[in-house]
PDB file of C-alpha atoms in Angstrom:
ATOM      1  CA  ARG P 633      -6.702  63.876 -42.687  1.00 49.00           C
ATOM      2  CA  SER P 634      -7.494  64.888 -46.252  1.00 54.00           C
ATOM      3  CA  GLN P 635     -11.107  65.526 -45.244  1.00 54.00           C
ATOM      4  CA  LEU P 636     -10.083  67.775 -42.355  1.00 54.00           C
ATOM      5  CA  LEU P 637      -7.233  69.569 -44.016  1.00 52.00           C
ATOM      6  CA  GLY P 638      -8.203  69.238 -47.625  1.00 54.00           C
ATOM      7  CA  GLU P 639      -5.924  68.039 -50.345  1.00 55.00           C
ATOM      8  CA  GLY P 640      -2.256  68.839 -49.946  1.00 54.00           C
ATOM      9  CA  GLY P 641      -2.567  69.264 -46.149  1.00 52.00           C
ATOM     10  CA  GLU P 642      -3.756  72.851 -46.345  1.00 55.00           C
ATOM     11  CA  THR P 643      -5.759  74.148 -43.349  1.00 57.00           C
ATOM     12  CA  ALA P 644      -9.100  75.892 -43.671  1.00 58.00           C
ATOM     13  CA  ARG P 645      -7.521  79.180 -42.486  1.00 60.00           C
ATOM     14  CA  ALA P 646      -4.780  78.886 -45.130  1.00 60.00           C
ATOM     15  CA  ARG P 647      -7.375  78.291 -47.808  1.00 58.00           C
ATOM     16  CA  LEU P 648      -9.348  81.244 -46.539  1.00 56.00           C
ATOM     17  CA  VAL P 649      -6.359  83.517 -46.694  1.00 58.00           C
ATOM     18  CA  ARG P 650      -5.396  82.297 -50.119  1.00 58.00           C
ATOM     19  CA  ARG P 651      -8.886  82.848 -51.371  1.00 54.00           C
ATOM     20  CA  ARG P 652      -9.157  86.287 -49.834  1.00 53.00           C
ATOM     21  CA  GLY P 653      -6.522  87.475 -52.096  1.00 52.00           C
ATOM     22  CA  GLY P 654      -9.066  87.189 -54.857  1.00 48.00           C
ATOM     23  CA  ALA P 655     -12.675  88.391 -55.075  1.00 46.00           C
ATOM     24  CA  GLY P 656     -14.943  88.619 -52.013  1.00 50.00           C
ATOM     25  CA  GLY P 657     -17.370  85.979 -53.347  1.00 56.00           C
ATOM     26  CA  HIS P 658     -14.834  83.371 -52.745  1.00 68.00           C
ATOM     27  CA  VAL P 659     -14.869  83.960 -48.995  1.00 75.00           C
ATOM     28  CA  SER P 660     -18.547  83.169 -48.637  1.00 80.00           C
ATOM     29  CA  GLU P 661     -18.132  80.181 -50.901  1.00 83.00           C
ATOM     30  CA  THR P 662     -15.225  78.924 -48.801  1.00 80.00           C
ATOM     31  CA  LEU P 663     -17.256  79.397 -45.618  1.00 85.00           C
ATOM     32  CA  LYS P 664     -20.111  77.413 -47.134  1.00 87.00           C
ATOM     33  CA  ASP P 665     -17.700  74.621 -48.128  1.00 88.00           C
ATOM     34  CA  ASP P 666     -16.213  74.600 -44.622  1.00 88.00           C
ATOM     35  CA  LYS P 667     -19.681  74.544 -43.094  1.00 90.00           C
ATOM     36  CA  LYS P 668     -20.665  71.571 -45.283  1.00 91.00           C
ATOM     37  CA  ARG P 669     -17.473  69.771 -44.277  1.00 90.00           C
ATOM     38  CA  GLN P 670     -18.156  70.462 -40.615  1.00 91.00           C
ATOM     39  CA  GLU P 671     -21.718  69.147 -40.946  1.00 91.00           C
ATOM     40  CA  ARG P 672     -20.482  66.046 -42.740  1.00 92.00           C
ATOM     41  CA  MET P 673     -17.850  65.516 -40.046  1.00 92.00           C
ATOM     42  CA  GLN P 674     -20.491  66.099 -37.389  1.00 92.00           C
ATOM     43  CA  GLU P 675     -22.711  63.407 -38.968  1.00 92.00           C
ATOM     44  CA  GLU P 676     -19.785  60.978 -39.179  1.00 93.00           C
ATOM     45  CA  LEU P 677     -18.896  61.741 -35.565  1.00 93.00           C
ATOM     46  CA  ALA P 678     -22.518  61.132 -34.504  1.00 93.00           C
ATOM     47  CA  SER P 679     -22.560  57.880 -36.508  1.00 93.00           C
ATOM     48  CA  MET P 680     -19.294  56.758 -34.893  1.00 94.00           C
ATOM     49  CA  THR P 681     -20.636  57.746 -31.450  1.00 94.00           C
ATOM     50  CA  SER P 682     -23.803  55.736 -32.082  1.00 94.00           C
ATOM     51  CA  ALA P 683     -21.760  52.730 -33.268  1.00 95.00           C
ATOM     52  CA  LEU P 684     -19.510  53.069 -30.202  1.00 95.00           C
ATOM     53  CA  LYS P 685     -22.568  53.261 -27.941  1.00 95.00           C
ATOM     54  CA  ASN P 686     -24.024  50.094 -29.540  1.00 95.00           C
ATOM     55  CA  ASN P 687     -20.673  48.329 -29.149  1.00 96.00           C
ATOM     56  CA  VAL P 688     -20.473  49.345 -25.482  1.00 96.00           C
ATOM     57  CA  LYS P 689     -24.025  48.040 -24.924  1.00 96.00           C
ATOM     58  CA  ALA P 690     -23.140  44.727 -26.627  1.00 95.00           C
ATOM     59  CA  ILE P 691     -19.951  44.403 -24.595  1.00 96.00           C
ATOM     60  CA  HIS P 692     -21.842  45.262 -21.412  1.00 96.00           C
ATOM     61  CA  SER P 693     -24.494  42.577 -22.048  1.00 95.00           C
ATOM     62  CA  THR P 694     -21.756  40.045 -22.837  1.00 95.00           C
ATOM     63  CA  ILE P 695     -19.963  40.950 -19.611  1.00 96.00           C
ATOM     64  CA  VAL P 696     -23.221  40.603 -17.630  1.00 95.00           C
ATOM     65  CA  GLU P 697     -23.859  37.155 -19.181  1.00 96.00           C
ATOM     66  CA  ASP P 698     -20.262  36.101 -18.482  1.00 96.00           C
ATOM     67  CA  ASN P 699     -20.561  37.296 -14.874  1.00 95.00           C
ATOM     68  CA  ALA P 700     -23.780  35.270 -14.476  1.00 95.00           C
ATOM     69  CA  ARG P 701     -22.041  32.181 -15.913  1.00 96.00           C
ATOM     70  CA  LEU P 702     -19.027  32.745 -13.662  1.00 96.00           C
ATOM     71  CA  SER P 703     -21.320  33.108 -10.649  1.00 95.00           C
ATOM     72  CA  THR P 704     -23.084  29.825 -11.537  1.00 95.00           C
ATOM     73  CA  MET P 705     -19.733  28.119 -12.074  1.00 96.00           C
ATOM     74  CA  ASP P 706     -18.474  29.469  -8.750  1.00 95.00           C
ATOM     75  CA  THR P 707     -21.569  28.086  -6.979  1.00 95.00           C
ATOM     76  CA  ASP P 708     -21.162  24.699  -8.721  1.00 95.00           C
ATOM     77  CA  MET P 709     -17.479  24.645  -7.852  1.00 95.00           C
ATOM     78  CA  ALA P 710     -18.263  25.346  -4.182  1.00 95.00           C
ATOM     79  CA  LYS P 711     -20.765  22.440  -4.198  1.00 95.00           C
ATOM     80  CA  ASN P 712     -18.189  20.176  -5.834  1.00 95.00           C
ATOM     81  CA  VAL P 713     -15.554  21.190  -3.285  1.00 95.00           C
ATOM     82  CA  ASN P 714     -18.014  20.253  -0.519  1.00 94.00           C
ATOM     83  CA  LYS P 715     -18.720  16.896  -2.209  1.00 95.00           C
ATOM     84  CA  ILE P 716     -14.999  16.237  -2.600  1.00 95.00           C
ATOM     85  CA  SER P 717     -14.406  17.107   1.052  1.00 94.00           C
ATOM     86  CA  THR P 718     -17.203  14.738   2.121  1.00 94.00           C
ATOM     87  CA  THR P 719     -15.845  12.005  -0.139  1.00 95.00           C
ATOM     88  CA  ASN P 720     -12.335  12.516   1.238  1.00 94.00           C
ATOM     89  CA  VAL P 721     -13.649  12.120   4.779  1.00 94.00           C
ATOM     90  CA  LYS P 722     -15.473   8.902   3.784  1.00 94.00           C
ATOM     91  CA  VAL P 723     -12.351   7.587   2.028  1.00 93.00           C
ATOM     92  CA  ASP P 724     -10.227   8.340   5.106  1.00 92.00           C
ATOM     93  CA  GLU P 725     -12.756   6.546   7.350  1.00 91.00           C
ATOM     94  CA  GLN P 726     -12.829   3.538   5.010  1.00 90.00           C
ATOM     95  CA  ARG P 727      -9.030   3.502   4.852  1.00 88.00           C
ATOM     96  CA  ALA P 728      -8.884   3.452   8.674  1.00 86.00           C
ATOM     97  CA  ARG P 729     -11.423   0.587   8.768  1.00 85.00           C
ATOM     98  CA  ASN P 730      -9.446  -1.292   6.119  1.00 84.00           C
ATOM     99  CA  GLN P 731      -6.253  -0.870   8.138  1.00 83.00           C
ATOM    100  CA  ARG P 732      -7.974  -2.246  11.224  1.00 82.00           C
ATOM    101  CA  THR P 733      -9.407  -5.107   9.168  1.00 85.00           C
ATOM    102  CA  THR P 734      -6.027  -5.794   7.589  1.00 86.00           C
ATOM    103  CA  CYS P 735      -4.357  -5.829  11.005  1.00 84.00           C
ATOM    104  CA  PHE P 736      -7.071  -8.172  12.301  1.00 86.00           C
ATOM    105  CA  GLN P 737      -6.611 -10.465   9.278  1.00 89.00           C
ATOM    106  CA  CYS P 738      -2.828 -10.540   9.749  1.00 88.00           C
ATOM    107  CA  LEU P 739      -3.257 -11.276  13.449  1.00 91.00           C
ATOM    108  CA  THR P 740      -5.743 -14.047  12.599  1.00 93.00           C
ATOM    109  CA  VAL P 741      -3.322 -15.597  10.096  1.00 93.00           C
ATOM    110  CA  ILE P 742      -0.520 -15.466  12.670  1.00 95.00           C
ATOM    111  CA  VAL P 743      -2.716 -17.081  15.351  1.00 95.00           C
ATOM    112  CA  VAL P 744      -3.954 -19.809  12.988  1.00 95.00           C
ATOM    113  CA  THR P 745      -0.420 -20.516  11.796  1.00 95.00           C
ATOM    114  CA  THR P 746       0.839 -20.688  15.389  1.00 95.00           C
ATOM    115  CA  LEU P 747      -2.005 -23.044  16.354  1.00 94.00           C
ATOM    116  CA  PHE P 748      -1.282 -25.201  13.301  1.00 93.00           C
ATOM    117  CA  PHE P 749       2.388 -25.602  14.185  1.00 92.00           C
ATOM    118  CA  ALA P 750       1.580 -26.110  17.887  1.00 92.00           C
ATOM    119  CA  THR P 751      -0.895 -28.869  16.940  1.00 90.00           C
ATOM    120  CA  PHE P 752       1.654 -30.392  14.566  1.00 87.00           C
ATOM    121  CA  PHE P 753       4.390 -30.511  17.230  1.00 86.00           C
ATOM    122  CA  LEU P 754       1.930 -31.774  19.833  1.00 86.00           C
ATOM    123  CA  MET P 755       0.945 -34.580  17.481  1.00 83.00           C
ATOM    124  CA  ARG P 756       4.602 -35.409  16.843  1.00 79.00           C
ATOM    125  CA  LEU P 757       5.279 -35.560  20.578  1.00 79.00           C
ATOM    126  CA  SER P 758       2.161 -37.556  21.322  1.00 75.00           C
ATOM    127  CA  SER P 759       2.854 -40.030  18.529  1.00 65.00           C
ATOM    128  CA  LYS P 760       5.279 -41.759  20.901  1.00 61.00           C
ATOM    129  CA  ALA P 761       2.287 -42.905  22.968  1.00 53.00           C
ATOM    130  CA  PRO P 762       1.404 -46.567  22.535  1.00 59.00           C
ATOM    131  CA  VAL P 763      -0.912 -47.306  19.672  1.00 59.00           C
ATOM    132  CA  LEU P 764      -3.587 -49.889  20.261  1.00 62.00           C
ATOM    133  CA  ALA P 765      -3.214 -52.743  17.863  1.00 66.00           C
ATOM    134  CA  GLN P 766      -6.006 -53.848  15.631  1.00 78.00           C
ATOM    135  CA  VAL P 767      -7.631 -57.009  16.862  1.00 80.00           C
ATOM    136  CA  ALA P 768      -8.958 -59.608  14.505  1.00 83.00           C
ATOM    137  CA  VAL P 769     -12.647 -60.352  14.639  1.00 83.00           C
ATOM    138  CA  PRO P 770     -13.339 -63.147  17.158  1.00 81.00           C
ATOM    139  CA  HIS P 771     -15.106 -66.330  16.021  1.00 79.00           C
ATOM    140  CA  ILE P 772     -17.894 -67.908  18.017  1.00 79.00           C
ATOM    141  CA  MET P 773     -18.460 -71.602  17.570  1.00 79.00           C
ATOM    142  CA  LEU P 774     -21.905 -72.787  18.645  1.00 75.00           C
ATOM    143  CA  PRO P 775     -22.838 -76.431  19.338  1.00 71.00           C
ATOM    144  CA  SER P 776     -24.381 -78.356  16.530  1.00 71.00           C
ATOM    145  CA  SER P 777     -27.483 -79.343  18.531  1.00 67.00           C
ATOM    146  CA  PRO P 778     -30.134 -76.755  19.310  1.00 60.00           C
ATOM    147  CA  PHE P 779     -30.458 -75.347  22.801  1.00 60.00           C
ATOM    148  CA  SER P 780     -32.999 -77.135  24.905  1.00 64.00           C
ATOM    149  CA  GLY P 781     -32.750 -75.269  28.165  1.00 64.00           C
ATOM    150  CA  ALA P 782     -29.593 -77.080  29.245  1.00 64.00           C
ATOM    151  CA  ALA P 783     -26.160 -75.580  29.324  1.00 68.00           C
ATOM    152  CA  ALA P 784     -24.298 -75.615  26.033  1.00 67.00           C
ATOM    153  CA  GLU P 785     -20.682 -75.260  25.283  1.00 73.00           C
ATOM    154  CA  VAL P 786     -19.740 -72.167  23.228  1.00 72.00           C
ATOM    155  CA  ARG P 787     -16.229 -71.738  21.986  1.00 76.00           C
ATOM    156  CA  PHE P 788     -14.485 -68.441  21.315  1.00 74.00           C
ATOM    157  CA  SER P 789     -11.378 -67.963  19.240  1.00 78.00           C
ATOM    158  CA  CYS P 790      -9.369 -64.988  17.977  1.00 80.00           C
ATOM    159  CA  ALA P 791      -6.477 -64.863  15.493  1.00 83.00           C
ATOM    160  CA  THR P 792      -4.768 -62.006  17.361  1.00 82.00           C
ATOM    161  CA  PRO P 793      -2.338 -63.405  19.944  1.00 81.00           C
ATOM    162  CA  GLY P 794      -2.897 -62.127  23.512  1.00 77.00           C
ATOM    163  CA  ALA P 795      -6.340 -60.680  22.692  1.00 78.00           C
ATOM    164  CA  THR P 796      -8.989 -60.546  25.413  1.00 79.00           C
ATOM    165  CA  ILE P 797     -12.518 -61.434  24.436  1.00 78.00           C
ATOM    166  CA  GLN P 798     -15.188 -59.771  26.562  1.00 79.00           C
ATOM    167  CA  TYR P 799     -18.789 -60.892  26.601  1.00 76.00           C
ATOM    168  CA  SER P 800     -22.087 -60.462  28.427  1.00 79.00           C
ATOM    169  CA  ALA P 801     -24.426 -63.155  29.567  1.00 76.00           C
ATOM    170  CA  ASP P 802     -27.598 -61.052  29.537  1.00 81.00           C
ATOM    171  CA  GLY P 803     -27.523 -60.007  25.851  1.00 79.00           C
ATOM    172  CA  SER P 804     -26.343 -56.443  26.479  1.00 84.00           C
ATOM    173  CA  HIS P 805     -23.450 -54.890  24.596  1.00 83.00           C
ATOM    174  CA  PRO P 806     -20.194 -55.767  26.393  1.00 81.00           C
ATOM    175  CA  GLY P 807     -18.057 -52.803  27.510  1.00 77.00           C
ATOM    176  CA  ARG P 808     -14.636 -52.622  29.113  1.00 74.00           C
ATOM    177  CA  ASP P 809     -16.046 -53.835  32.444  1.00 78.00           C
ATOM    178  CA  ALA P 810     -17.697 -56.894  30.874  1.00 79.00           C
ATOM    179  CA  LEU P 811     -16.745 -60.496  31.569  1.00 79.00           C
ATOM    180  CA  ALA P 812     -13.545 -61.647  29.903  1.00 78.00           C
ATOM    181  CA  PHE P 813     -13.010 -65.059  28.338  1.00 70.00           C
ATOM    182  CA  ASP P 814      -9.730 -66.621  29.306  1.00 63.00           C
ATOM    183  CA  ALA P 815      -8.688 -69.407  26.924  1.00 55.00           C
ATOM    184  CA  LYS P 816      -6.074 -70.753  29.380  1.00 54.00           C
ATOM    185  CA  ALA P 817      -8.553 -71.323  32.189  1.00 47.00           C
ATOM    186  CA  LYS P 818      -9.853 -74.825  32.597  1.00 43.00           C
ATOM    187  CA  ASP P 819     -13.290 -73.675  33.612  1.00 45.00           C
ATOM    188  CA  SER P 820     -14.643 -72.027  30.506  1.00 45.00           C
ATOM    189  CA  PRO P 821     -17.867 -70.144  31.042  1.00 49.00           C
ATOM    190  CA  SER P 822     -21.036 -71.718  29.880  1.00 47.00           C
ATOM    191  CA  VAL P 823     -23.818 -69.775  28.344  1.00 44.00           C
TER     192      VAL P 823
END
């Protein structure tokens, strides 16, 4: 303000009028001073305009760089949204499979448990069936003289009362249909 108006806030016109009251040389001197001030102000204005232009260029380049970064970030974000969507679909599919698997596992546990208890009760009911007793090993008593083609007497005995001893005469393994030795019979078989 002091540069434009001078000291004391006086305008150029007021200075001119004040100076006119004196000699005419002062008018030309005042005009020269005003012209110098105007040139100085013009230079400062040009300098400020140049600085403003440089600042606008710097801001513009920063904005262009920021827009490029934002565009890249927007593209990356779109890719990430697509990846997240794909992952969500996969997670939903896996969750559905897990639910089916979990249901199958629960059903399997229920079936196995039911079969276990059914088997247990069946065993309890069937335990009333007669149990075959253990039979003592039978003893075979051979004659003291060696066999010489004649019939020999062989004795059988068993410590279990009421046991039936089955045998075969041809050397085969006796089964349930084999010959039975009866200790009460008078005619004991000869081998």
